[in-house]
Amino acid sequence: MKKRVLVIHGPNINLTGEREVGVYGKETIDTINEDIRNWAAQLGLELVEIFQSNSEGAIIDKIQERRHDVDGIAANMGAYTHYSIAIRDAIASVKLPCIEVHFSNVHSREEFRHTSVIAPVCAGVVCGFGKYSYLLALEGLSRIM
């Protein structure tokens, strides 16, 4: 039986390829999503959904809606990483392994990006590898689910 995964892109990820290309790269989110789909298939994972929202409530709703449909989550919560107790609580409440994902090395950036309120309820954190952070997160999920 294939392990089922949900990938979540948080705020502003929809503009990847256009915004701050020195930090986030030139590839569009559509291209990155295709790479995610292909890598999930190579790992033998069932990619249930790739979801993007700029809305905290929509992200929480998606985590709760999919809690019985997936075995793990790879999530780039963007700026919500640093202050959304509500998303942190949603991740904790569904009791699924979650890998926190970031394109950039958040620890080499502004001080406010160094703290994650989400990391303590995640199985791991992957940052600093651009789009490959997602692929590494899927690899990690495939091994811990």
Short mmCIF file of N, CA, C and O in Angstrom, two decimals:
data_model
loop_
_atom_site.label_atom_id
_atom_site.label_comp_id
_atom_site.label_asym_id
_atom_site.label_seq_id
_atom_site.Cartn_x
_atom_site.Cartn_y
_atom_site.Cartn_z
N MET A 1 0.84 -1.19 0.00
CA MET A 1 0.00 0.00 0.00
C MET A 1 0.89 1.26 0.00
O MET A 1 1.79 1.39 0.81
N LYS A 2 0.63 2.15 -0.93
CA LYS A 2 1.41 3.37 -1.02
C LYS A 2 1.11 4.30 0.15
O LYS A 2 -0.03 4.39 0.60
N LYS A 3 2.13 4.97 0.61
CA LYS A 3 1.96 6.00 1.63
C LYS A 3 1.48 7.27 0.95
O LYS A 3 1.97 7.65 -0.11
N ARG A 4 0.51 7.92 1.58
CA ARG A 4 -0.15 9.09 0.99
C ARG A 4 0.38 10.38 1.63
O ARG A 4 0.49 10.46 2.84
N VAL A 5 0.66 11.36 0.76
CA VAL A 5 1.28 12.59 1.21
C VAL A 5 0.50 13.82 0.73
O VAL A 5 0.01 13.84 -0.39
N LEU A 6 0.44 14.81 1.61
CA LEU A 6 -0.10 16.13 1.30
C LEU A 6 1.07 17.10 1.30
O LEU A 6 1.87 17.11 2.25
N VAL A 7 1.19 17.93 0.26
CA VAL A 7 2.18 18.99 0.21
C VAL A 7 1.44 20.31 0.30
O VAL A 7 0.48 20.54 -0.43
N ILE A 8 1.89 21.16 1.21
CA ILE A 8 1.27 22.48 1.40
C ILE A 8 2.30 23.57 1.12
O ILE A 8 3.40 23.54 1.66
N HIS A 9 1.89 24.52 0.29
CA HIS A 9 2.66 25.73 0.05
C HIS A 9 1.90 26.87 0.72
O HIS A 9 0.72 27.09 0.42
N GLY A 10 2.55 27.61 1.57
CA GLY A 10 1.91 28.72 2.27
C GLY A 10 1.96 30.02 1.50
O GLY A 10 2.12 30.03 0.28
N PRO A 11 1.87 31.14 2.24
CA PRO A 11 1.75 32.45 1.61
C PRO A 11 2.93 32.81 0.72
O PRO A 11 4.08 32.53 1.04
N ASN A 12 2.59 33.40 -0.41
CA ASN A 12 3.52 33.94 -1.40
C ASN A 12 4.27 32.89 -2.20
O ASN A 12 4.99 33.24 -3.14
N ILE A 13 4.08 31.62 -1.89
CA ILE A 13 4.77 30.57 -2.65
C ILE A 13 4.24 30.53 -4.08
O ILE A 13 4.95 30.16 -5.01
N ASN A 14 3.01 30.98 -4.28
CA ASN A 14 2.45 31.04 -5.64
C ASN A 14 3.24 31.99 -6.54
O ASN A 14 3.18 31.87 -7.75
N LEU A 15 4.03 32.90 -5.97
CA LEU A 15 4.82 33.85 -6.77
C LEU A 15 6.27 33.41 -6.95
O LEU A 15 7.09 34.18 -7.45
N THR A 16 6.56 32.18 -6.54
CA THR A 16 7.92 31.66 -6.71
C THR A 16 8.29 31.71 -8.19
O THR A 16 7.48 31.37 -9.05
N GLY A 17 9.50 32.16 -8.46
CA GLY A 17 9.95 32.36 -9.84
C GLY A 17 9.86 33.81 -10.25
O GLY A 17 10.52 34.24 -11.19
N GLU A 18 9.05 34.59 -9.52
CA GLU A 18 8.89 36.01 -9.77
C GLU A 18 9.44 36.85 -8.62
O GLU A 18 10.03 37.88 -8.85
N ARG A 19 9.25 36.40 -7.40
CA ARG A 19 9.63 37.21 -6.24
C ARG A 19 11.01 36.81 -5.74
O ARG A 19 11.34 35.64 -5.70
N GLU A 20 11.79 37.76 -5.38
CA GLU A 20 13.09 37.55 -4.76
C GLU A 20 13.81 36.31 -5.34
O GLU A 20 14.15 35.38 -4.62
N VAL A 21 14.05 36.35 -6.64
CA VAL A 21 14.64 35.18 -7.30
C VAL A 21 16.01 34.82 -6.74
O VAL A 21 16.42 33.65 -6.81
N GLY A 22 16.71 35.76 -6.16
CA GLY A 22 17.99 35.46 -5.53
C GLY A 22 17.85 34.57 -4.30
O GLY A 22 18.76 33.85 -3.94
N VAL A 23 16.68 34.61 -3.69
CA VAL A 23 16.40 33.78 -2.51
C VAL A 23 15.64 32.53 -2.89
O VAL A 23 15.97 31.42 -2.45
N TYR A 24 14.61 32.67 -3.73
CA TYR A 24 13.68 31.58 -4.00
C TYR A 24 13.86 30.91 -5.36
O TYR A 24 13.21 29.91 -5.64
N GLY A 25 14.71 31.45 -6.20
CA GLY A 25 14.98 30.83 -7.49
C GLY A 25 14.07 31.34 -8.60
O GLY A 25 13.11 32.08 -8.36
N LYS A 26 14.38 30.92 -9.81
CA LYS A 26 13.68 31.38 -11.00
C LYS A 26 12.59 30.42 -11.47
O LYS A 26 11.77 30.77 -12.31
N GLU A 27 12.59 29.21 -10.93
CA GLU A 27 11.57 28.24 -11.36
C GLU A 27 10.21 28.62 -10.81
O GLU A 27 10.08 29.04 -9.67
N THR A 28 9.20 28.41 -11.63
CA THR A 28 7.84 28.71 -11.20
C THR A 28 7.32 27.60 -10.29
O THR A 28 7.85 26.47 -10.28
N ILE A 29 6.29 27.90 -9.56
CA ILE A 29 5.70 26.90 -8.67
C ILE A 29 5.13 25.74 -9.48
O ILE A 29 5.15 24.59 -9.01
N ASP A 30 4.66 25.99 -10.68
CA ASP A 30 4.15 24.89 -11.52
C ASP A 30 5.25 23.90 -11.86
O ASP A 30 5.04 22.68 -11.81
N THR A 31 6.43 24.39 -12.20
CA THR A 31 7.57 23.53 -12.50
C THR A 31 8.00 22.76 -11.26
O THR A 31 8.28 21.56 -11.32
N ILE A 32 8.05 23.46 -10.13
CA ILE A 32 8.42 22.81 -8.87
C ILE A 32 7.41 21.74 -8.50
O ILE A 32 7.78 20.64 -8.09
N ASN A 33 6.13 22.04 -8.68
CA ASN A 33 5.10 21.04 -8.38
C ASN A 33 5.25 19.80 -9.25
O ASN A 33 5.04 18.68 -8.79
N GLU A 34 5.63 19.99 -10.50
CA GLU A 34 5.84 18.84 -11.39
C GLU A 34 7.01 17.99 -10.87
O GLU A 34 6.94 16.76 -10.87
N ASP A 35 8.07 18.65 -10.42
CA ASP A 35 9.21 17.92 -9.84
C ASP A 35 8.78 17.17 -8.58
O ASP A 35 9.22 16.04 -8.34
N ILE A 36 7.94 17.79 -7.78
CA ILE A 36 7.43 17.14 -6.57
C ILE A 36 6.63 15.89 -6.95
O ILE A 36 6.80 14.82 -6.36
N ARG A 37 5.75 16.03 -7.94
CA ARG A 37 4.95 14.88 -8.39
C ARG A 37 5.84 13.73 -8.88
O ARG A 37 5.62 12.58 -8.53
N ASN A 38 6.82 14.08 -9.71
CA ASN A 38 7.71 13.06 -10.26
C ASN A 38 8.52 12.37 -9.18
O ASN A 38 8.68 11.15 -9.20
N TRP A 39 9.05 13.13 -8.22
CA TRP A 39 9.86 12.55 -7.16
C TRP A 39 9.00 11.67 -6.24
O TRP A 39 9.43 10.60 -5.83
N ALA A 40 7.79 12.13 -5.94
CA ALA A 40 6.89 11.32 -5.12
C ALA A 40 6.63 9.97 -5.79
O ALA A 40 6.67 8.92 -5.14
N ALA A 41 6.41 9.99 -7.09
CA ALA A 41 6.17 8.74 -7.82
C ALA A 41 7.40 7.84 -7.76
O ALA A 41 7.27 6.63 -7.56
N GLN A 42 8.59 8.41 -7.91
CA GLN A 42 9.82 7.62 -7.84
C GLN A 42 10.00 6.99 -6.47
O GLN A 42 10.55 5.89 -6.34
N LEU A 43 9.54 7.69 -5.44
CA LEU A 43 9.64 7.17 -4.07
C LEU A 43 8.53 6.17 -3.74
O LEU A 43 8.52 5.58 -2.67
N GLY A 44 7.58 6.01 -4.66
CA GLY A 44 6.46 5.12 -4.41
C GLY A 44 5.40 5.72 -3.51
O GLY A 44 4.62 5.01 -2.89
N LEU A 45 5.37 7.06 -3.45
CA LEU A 45 4.37 7.75 -2.63
C LEU A 45 3.17 8.12 -3.48
O LEU A 45 3.30 8.42 -4.67
N GLU A 46 2.01 8.12 -2.86
CA GLU A 46 0.82 8.65 -3.52
C GLU A 46 0.69 10.10 -3.09
O GLU A 46 0.48 10.40 -1.92
N LEU A 47 0.84 11.00 -4.05
CA LEU A 47 0.70 12.41 -3.76
C LEU A 47 -0.78 12.76 -3.83
O LEU A 47 -1.35 12.87 -4.91
N VAL A 48 -1.41 12.86 -2.69
CA VAL A 48 -2.85 13.07 -2.63
C VAL A 48 -3.21 14.46 -3.15
O VAL A 48 -4.17 14.63 -3.89
N GLU A 49 -2.42 15.46 -2.76
CA GLU A 49 -2.72 16.83 -3.17
C GLU A 49 -1.51 17.72 -2.94
O GLU A 49 -0.77 17.53 -1.98
N ILE A 50 -1.36 18.70 -3.83
CA ILE A 50 -0.48 19.83 -3.61
C ILE A 50 -1.39 21.04 -3.48
O ILE A 50 -2.17 21.33 -4.38
N PHE A 51 -1.30 21.70 -2.35
CA PHE A 51 -2.21 22.79 -2.02
C PHE A 51 -1.42 24.05 -1.71
O PHE A 51 -0.41 23.99 -1.01
N GLN A 52 -1.88 25.19 -2.22
CA GLN A 52 -1.26 26.47 -1.90
C GLN A 52 -2.34 27.44 -1.45
O GLN A 52 -3.41 27.52 -2.04
N SER A 53 -2.04 28.18 -0.40
CA SER A 53 -2.94 29.24 0.04
C SER A 53 -2.15 30.33 0.74
O SER A 53 -1.17 30.07 1.43
N ASN A 54 -2.64 31.54 0.57
CA ASN A 54 -2.11 32.69 1.30
C ASN A 54 -2.87 32.91 2.60
O ASN A 54 -2.54 33.83 3.35
N SER A 55 -3.87 32.09 2.85
CA SER A 55 -4.76 32.26 3.99
C SER A 55 -4.48 31.24 5.09
O SER A 55 -4.51 30.03 4.85
N GLU A 56 -4.23 31.73 6.28
CA GLU A 56 -3.97 30.87 7.43
C GLU A 56 -5.13 29.91 7.68
O GLU A 56 -4.93 28.72 7.89
N GLY A 57 -6.35 30.42 7.62
CA GLY A 57 -7.52 29.59 7.86
C GLY A 57 -7.68 28.48 6.84
O GLY A 57 -8.02 27.34 7.19
N ALA A 58 -7.40 28.79 5.57
CA ALA A 58 -7.51 27.77 4.52
C ALA A 58 -6.48 26.66 4.72
O ALA A 58 -6.76 25.49 4.49
N ILE A 59 -5.29 27.03 5.18
CA ILE A 59 -4.25 26.03 5.45
C ILE A 59 -4.68 25.13 6.60
O ILE A 59 -4.56 23.90 6.53
N ILE A 60 -5.21 25.71 7.66
CA ILE A 60 -5.69 24.93 8.80
C ILE A 60 -6.82 24.01 8.36
O ILE A 60 -6.83 22.82 8.71
N ASP A 61 -7.76 24.54 7.58
CA ASP A 61 -8.86 23.72 7.08
C ASP A 61 -8.35 22.54 6.27
O ASP A 61 -8.84 21.42 6.41
N LYS A 62 -7.34 22.76 5.41
CA LYS A 62 -6.81 21.69 4.57
C LYS A 62 -6.15 20.61 5.42
O LYS A 62 -6.35 19.42 5.19
N ILE A 63 -5.38 21.00 6.42
CA ILE A 63 -4.75 20.03 7.32
C ILE A 63 -5.82 19.18 7.99
O ILE A 63 -5.71 17.94 8.04
N GLN A 64 -6.85 19.81 8.48
CA GLN A 64 -7.92 19.07 9.16
C GLN A 64 -8.72 18.21 8.19
O GLN A 64 -9.04 17.06 8.50
N GLU A 65 -9.04 18.74 7.01
CA GLU A 65 -9.82 17.98 6.01
C GLU A 65 -9.10 16.72 5.56
O GLU A 65 -9.73 15.70 5.33
N ARG A 66 -7.80 16.78 5.41
CA ARG A 66 -7.03 15.67 4.86
C ARG A 66 -6.48 14.72 5.92
O ARG A 66 -5.78 13.77 5.60
N ARG A 67 -6.79 14.95 7.19
CA ARG A 67 -6.17 14.18 8.27
C ARG A 67 -6.39 12.67 8.17
O ARG A 67 -5.57 11.90 8.64
N HIS A 68 -7.48 12.24 7.53
CA HIS A 68 -7.75 10.81 7.39
C HIS A 68 -7.35 10.28 6.01
O HIS A 68 -7.39 9.08 5.78
N ASP A 69 -6.97 11.19 5.11
CA ASP A 69 -6.65 10.82 3.74
C ASP A 69 -5.16 10.66 3.48
O ASP A 69 -4.77 10.18 2.42
N VAL A 70 -4.32 11.13 4.42
CA VAL A 70 -2.88 11.12 4.19
C VAL A 70 -2.15 10.50 5.38
O VAL A 70 -2.68 10.40 6.48
N ASP A 71 -0.91 10.10 5.09
CA ASP A 71 -0.04 9.52 6.11
C ASP A 71 1.06 10.47 6.55
O ASP A 71 1.76 10.20 7.52
N GLY A 72 1.22 11.57 5.82
CA GLY A 72 2.25 12.55 6.16
C GLY A 72 2.06 13.83 5.38
O GLY A 72 1.35 13.87 4.38
N ILE A 73 2.71 14.89 5.87
CA ILE A 73 2.59 16.22 5.29
C ILE A 73 3.98 16.82 5.11
O ILE A 73 4.82 16.73 6.01
N ALA A 74 4.22 17.43 3.95
CA ALA A 74 5.39 18.27 3.73
C ALA A 74 4.86 19.68 3.55
O ALA A 74 4.00 19.91 2.69
N ALA A 75 5.31 20.62 4.37
CA ALA A 75 4.68 21.94 4.39
C ALA A 75 5.68 23.08 4.47
O ALA A 75 6.52 23.11 5.35
N ASN A 76 5.54 24.00 3.54
CA ASN A 76 6.27 25.26 3.57
C ASN A 76 5.25 26.31 3.98
O ASN A 76 4.48 26.78 3.16
N MET A 77 5.25 26.68 5.24
CA MET A 77 4.27 27.63 5.75
C MET A 77 4.69 29.08 5.56
O MET A 77 4.00 29.99 6.01
N GLY A 78 5.82 29.31 4.90
CA GLY A 78 6.27 30.68 4.67
C GLY A 78 6.35 31.44 5.97
O GLY A 78 6.79 30.91 7.00
N ALA A 79 5.92 32.68 5.96
CA ALA A 79 6.01 33.53 7.15
C ALA A 79 5.19 32.99 8.32
O ALA A 79 5.52 33.27 9.48
N TYR A 80 4.15 32.21 8.05
CA TYR A 80 3.36 31.63 9.16
C TYR A 80 4.22 30.76 10.07
O TYR A 80 3.88 30.55 11.22
N THR A 81 5.32 30.26 9.54
CA THR A 81 6.24 29.43 10.32
C THR A 81 6.63 30.11 11.62
O THR A 81 6.79 29.46 12.65
N HIS A 82 6.77 31.40 11.57
CA HIS A 82 7.37 32.14 12.67
C HIS A 82 6.38 32.65 13.71
O HIS A 82 6.80 33.10 14.78
N TYR A 83 5.08 32.56 13.41
CA TYR A 83 4.13 33.11 14.39
C TYR A 83 2.76 32.44 14.45
O TYR A 83 1.96 32.78 15.31
N SER A 84 2.47 31.49 13.58
CA SER A 84 1.12 30.93 13.58
C SER A 84 0.97 29.77 14.56
O SER A 84 1.22 28.61 14.23
N ILE A 85 0.54 30.12 15.75
CA ILE A 85 0.23 29.10 16.75
C ILE A 85 -0.95 28.25 16.27
O ILE A 85 -1.03 27.05 16.53
N ALA A 86 -1.86 28.86 15.51
CA ALA A 86 -3.03 28.13 15.01
C ALA A 86 -2.61 27.01 14.05
O ALA A 86 -3.13 25.89 14.13
N ILE A 87 -1.68 27.28 13.14
CA ILE A 87 -1.19 26.23 12.24
C ILE A 87 -0.41 25.19 13.03
O ILE A 87 -0.54 23.99 12.81
N ARG A 88 0.39 25.64 13.98
CA ARG A 88 1.13 24.72 14.84
C ARG A 88 0.18 23.76 15.54
O ARG A 88 0.39 22.55 15.57
N ASP A 89 -0.91 24.30 16.09
CA ASP A 89 -1.89 23.47 16.79
C ASP A 89 -2.61 22.51 15.85
O ASP A 89 -2.91 21.37 16.22
N ALA A 90 -2.87 22.95 14.62
CA ALA A 90 -3.50 22.06 13.63
C ALA A 90 -2.59 20.88 13.31
O ALA A 90 -3.05 19.74 13.26
N ILE A 91 -1.31 21.15 13.11
CA ILE A 91 -0.36 20.07 12.83
C ILE A 91 -0.30 19.11 14.01
O ILE A 91 -0.35 17.89 13.84
N ALA A 92 -0.21 19.66 15.21
CA ALA A 92 -0.13 18.81 16.40
C ALA A 92 -1.39 17.97 16.58
O ALA A 92 -1.31 16.80 16.98
N SER A 93 -2.54 18.54 16.26
CA SER A 93 -3.80 17.84 16.53
C SER A 93 -4.07 16.68 15.59
O SER A 93 -4.78 15.75 15.97
N VAL A 94 -3.51 16.70 14.38
CA VAL A 94 -3.80 15.61 13.44
C VAL A 94 -2.90 14.41 13.64
O VAL A 94 -3.15 13.34 13.07
N LYS A 95 -1.84 14.57 14.40
CA LYS A 95 -0.95 13.45 14.76
C LYS A 95 -0.40 12.71 13.54
O LYS A 95 -0.35 11.49 13.51
N LEU A 96 0.03 13.48 12.55
CA LEU A 96 0.68 12.93 11.35
C LEU A 96 2.10 13.45 11.30
O LEU A 96 2.36 14.58 11.72
N PRO A 97 3.03 12.67 10.77
CA PRO A 97 4.38 13.22 10.61
C PRO A 97 4.35 14.37 9.60
O PRO A 97 3.75 14.25 8.53
N CYS A 98 4.96 15.46 9.98
CA CYS A 98 5.02 16.64 9.12
C CYS A 98 6.48 17.08 9.04
O CYS A 98 7.18 17.10 10.05
N ILE A 99 6.91 17.41 7.84
CA ILE A 99 8.24 17.96 7.63
C ILE A 99 8.07 19.42 7.24
O ILE A 99 7.37 19.74 6.28
N GLU A 100 8.70 20.31 8.02
CA GLU A 100 8.70 21.74 7.71
C GLU A 100 9.72 21.98 6.60
O GLU A 100 10.86 21.50 6.67
N VAL A 101 9.33 22.74 5.58
CA VAL A 101 10.14 22.96 4.40
C VAL A 101 10.36 24.46 4.17
O VAL A 101 9.44 25.25 4.36
N HIS A 102 11.58 24.80 3.76
CA HIS A 102 11.89 26.18 3.35
C HIS A 102 12.86 26.14 2.18
O HIS A 102 13.81 25.35 2.18
N PHE A 103 12.63 27.00 1.19
CA PHE A 103 13.56 27.14 0.07
C PHE A 103 14.92 27.62 0.57
O PHE A 103 15.95 27.09 0.19
N SER A 104 14.90 28.66 1.39
CA SER A 104 16.14 29.30 1.83
C SER A 104 16.59 28.75 3.17
O SER A 104 15.82 28.12 3.89
N ASN A 105 17.84 29.02 3.51
CA ASN A 105 18.34 28.70 4.84
C ASN A 105 17.87 29.83 5.75
O ASN A 105 18.50 30.89 5.81
N VAL A 106 16.79 29.60 6.44
CA VAL A 106 16.18 30.64 7.28
C VAL A 106 17.14 31.12 8.37
O VAL A 106 17.03 32.24 8.85
N HIS A 107 18.10 30.30 8.74
CA HIS A 107 19.03 30.66 9.81
C HIS A 107 20.13 31.61 9.35
O HIS A 107 20.84 32.18 10.17
N SER A 108 20.25 31.79 8.05
CA SER A 108 21.23 32.73 7.52
C SER A 108 20.57 34.04 7.08
O SER A 108 21.22 34.90 6.50
N ARG A 109 19.30 34.17 7.40
CA ARG A 109 18.55 35.36 6.99
C ARG A 109 18.23 36.23 8.21
O ARG A 109 18.88 36.11 9.24
N GLU A 110 17.24 37.06 8.12
CA GLU A 110 16.87 37.98 9.19
C GLU A 110 16.59 37.22 10.48
O GLU A 110 16.11 36.10 10.47
N GLU A 111 16.87 37.87 11.58
CA GLU A 111 16.72 37.27 12.91
C GLU A 111 15.31 36.69 13.14
O GLU A 111 15.16 35.62 13.71
N PHE A 112 14.28 37.41 12.69
CA PHE A 112 12.91 36.94 12.94
C PHE A 112 12.62 35.60 12.26
O PHE A 112 11.70 34.89 12.67
N ARG A 113 13.39 35.23 11.26
CA ARG A 113 13.18 33.95 10.57
C ARG A 113 13.86 32.78 11.28
O ARG A 113 13.69 31.64 10.89
N HIS A 114 14.61 33.04 12.30
CA HIS A 114 15.37 31.98 12.98
C HIS A 114 14.52 31.13 13.91
O HIS A 114 14.93 30.04 14.29
N THR A 115 13.35 31.61 14.27
CA THR A 115 12.49 30.88 15.19
C THR A 115 11.26 30.34 14.46
O THR A 115 10.58 31.09 13.76
N SER A 116 11.00 29.07 14.65
CA SER A 116 9.81 28.42 14.10
C SER A 116 8.94 27.95 15.25
O SER A 116 9.40 27.20 16.11
N VAL A 117 7.68 28.35 15.22
CA VAL A 117 6.74 27.82 16.21
C VAL A 117 6.18 26.48 15.76
O VAL A 117 5.57 25.76 16.54
N ILE A 118 6.42 26.13 14.51
CA ILE A 118 5.91 24.89 13.93
C ILE A 118 6.88 23.72 14.14
O ILE A 118 6.47 22.59 14.37
N ALA A 119 8.18 24.00 14.09
CA ALA A 119 9.19 22.94 14.17
C ALA A 119 9.01 21.99 15.35
O ALA A 119 9.20 20.78 15.19
N PRO A 120 8.64 22.47 16.54
CA PRO A 120 8.52 21.54 17.67
C PRO A 120 7.46 20.45 17.49
O PRO A 120 7.52 19.42 18.18
N VAL A 121 6.51 20.64 16.58
CA VAL A 121 5.49 19.61 16.36
C VAL A 121 5.71 18.88 15.03
O VAL A 121 4.85 18.11 14.59
N CYS A 122 6.85 19.12 14.39
CA CYS A 122 7.20 18.46 13.14
C CYS A 122 8.22 17.37 13.38
O CYS A 122 9.00 17.43 14.33
N ALA A 123 8.23 16.41 12.49
CA ALA A 123 9.21 15.32 12.57
C ALA A 123 10.59 15.80 12.15
O ALA A 123 11.60 15.24 12.57
N GLY A 124 10.66 16.85 11.33
CA GLY A 124 11.93 17.37 10.87
C GLY A 124 11.76 18.67 10.13
O GLY A 124 10.64 19.10 9.85
N VAL A 125 12.89 19.29 9.81
CA VAL A 125 12.91 20.56 9.08
C VAL A 125 13.96 20.45 8.00
O VAL A 125 15.08 20.00 8.25
N VAL A 126 13.60 20.85 6.78
CA VAL A 126 14.55 20.89 5.67
C VAL A 126 14.55 22.32 5.13
O VAL A 126 13.51 22.83 4.74
N CYS A 127 15.73 22.95 5.13
CA CYS A 127 15.81 24.32 4.63
C CYS A 127 17.12 24.54 3.90
O CYS A 127 18.11 23.87 4.16
N GLY A 128 17.07 25.48 2.96
CA GLY A 128 18.29 25.92 2.31
C GLY A 128 18.64 25.23 1.01
O GLY A 128 19.68 25.54 0.42
N PHE A 129 17.80 24.35 0.52
CA PHE A 129 18.12 23.60 -0.69
C PHE A 129 17.23 23.97 -1.87
O PHE A 129 17.09 23.20 -2.82
N GLY A 130 16.58 25.13 -1.81
CA GLY A 130 15.69 25.54 -2.89
C GLY A 130 14.56 24.54 -3.06
O GLY A 130 14.05 24.00 -2.07
N LYS A 131 14.21 24.26 -4.30
CA LYS A 131 13.11 23.32 -4.55
C LYS A 131 13.44 21.93 -4.01
O LYS A 131 12.55 21.15 -3.69
N TYR A 132 14.73 21.63 -3.90
CA TYR A 132 15.13 20.31 -3.41
C TYR A 132 14.76 20.10 -1.94
O TYR A 132 14.70 18.96 -1.48
N SER A 133 14.47 21.17 -1.23
CA SER A 133 14.01 21.02 0.15
C SER A 133 12.72 20.20 0.19
O SER A 133 12.53 19.36 1.06
N TYR A 134 11.84 20.42 -0.78
CA TYR A 134 10.60 19.63 -0.86
C TYR A 134 10.92 18.16 -1.15
O TYR A 134 10.33 17.26 -0.56
N LEU A 135 11.84 17.93 -2.08
CA LEU A 135 12.17 16.56 -2.46
C LEU A 135 12.83 15.82 -1.30
O LEU A 135 12.53 14.64 -1.05
N LEU A 136 13.68 16.50 -0.57
CA LEU A 136 14.30 15.90 0.61
C LEU A 136 13.26 15.62 1.69
O LEU A 136 13.32 14.60 2.38
N ALA A 137 12.30 16.50 1.82
CA ALA A 137 11.21 16.27 2.79
C ALA A 137 10.41 15.03 2.43
O ALA A 137 10.06 14.22 3.29
N LEU A 138 10.12 14.85 1.14
CA LEU A 138 9.40 13.66 0.70
C LEU A 138 10.22 12.40 0.97
O LEU A 138 9.67 11.38 1.40
N GLU A 139 11.52 12.49 0.72
CA GLU A 139 12.40 11.35 1.02
C GLU A 139 12.32 11.01 2.51
O GLU A 139 12.18 9.84 2.89
N GLY A 140 12.40 12.03 3.35
CA GLY A 140 12.29 11.80 4.80
C GLY A 140 10.96 11.19 5.18
O GLY A 140 10.91 10.23 5.96
N LEU A 141 9.89 11.73 4.65
CA LEU A 141 8.56 11.18 4.95
C LEU A 141 8.46 9.73 4.52
O LEU A 141 7.90 8.89 5.23
N SER A 142 9.02 9.41 3.34
CA SER A 142 8.92 8.04 2.84
C SER A 142 9.59 7.05 3.81
O SER A 142 9.21 5.88 3.87
N ARG A 143 10.55 7.52 4.55
CA ARG A 143 11.29 6.64 5.46
C ARG A 143 10.70 6.58 6.87
O ARG A 143 10.94 5.62 7.59
N ILE A 144 9.92 7.60 7.26
CA ILE A 144 9.40 7.60 8.63
C ILE A 144 7.91 7.25 8.73
O ILE A 144 7.43 6.97 9.82
N MET A 145 7.21 7.26 7.61
CA MET A 145 5.77 6.95 7.69
C MET A 145 5.54 5.46 7.88
O MET A 145 6.23 4.63 7.38
#
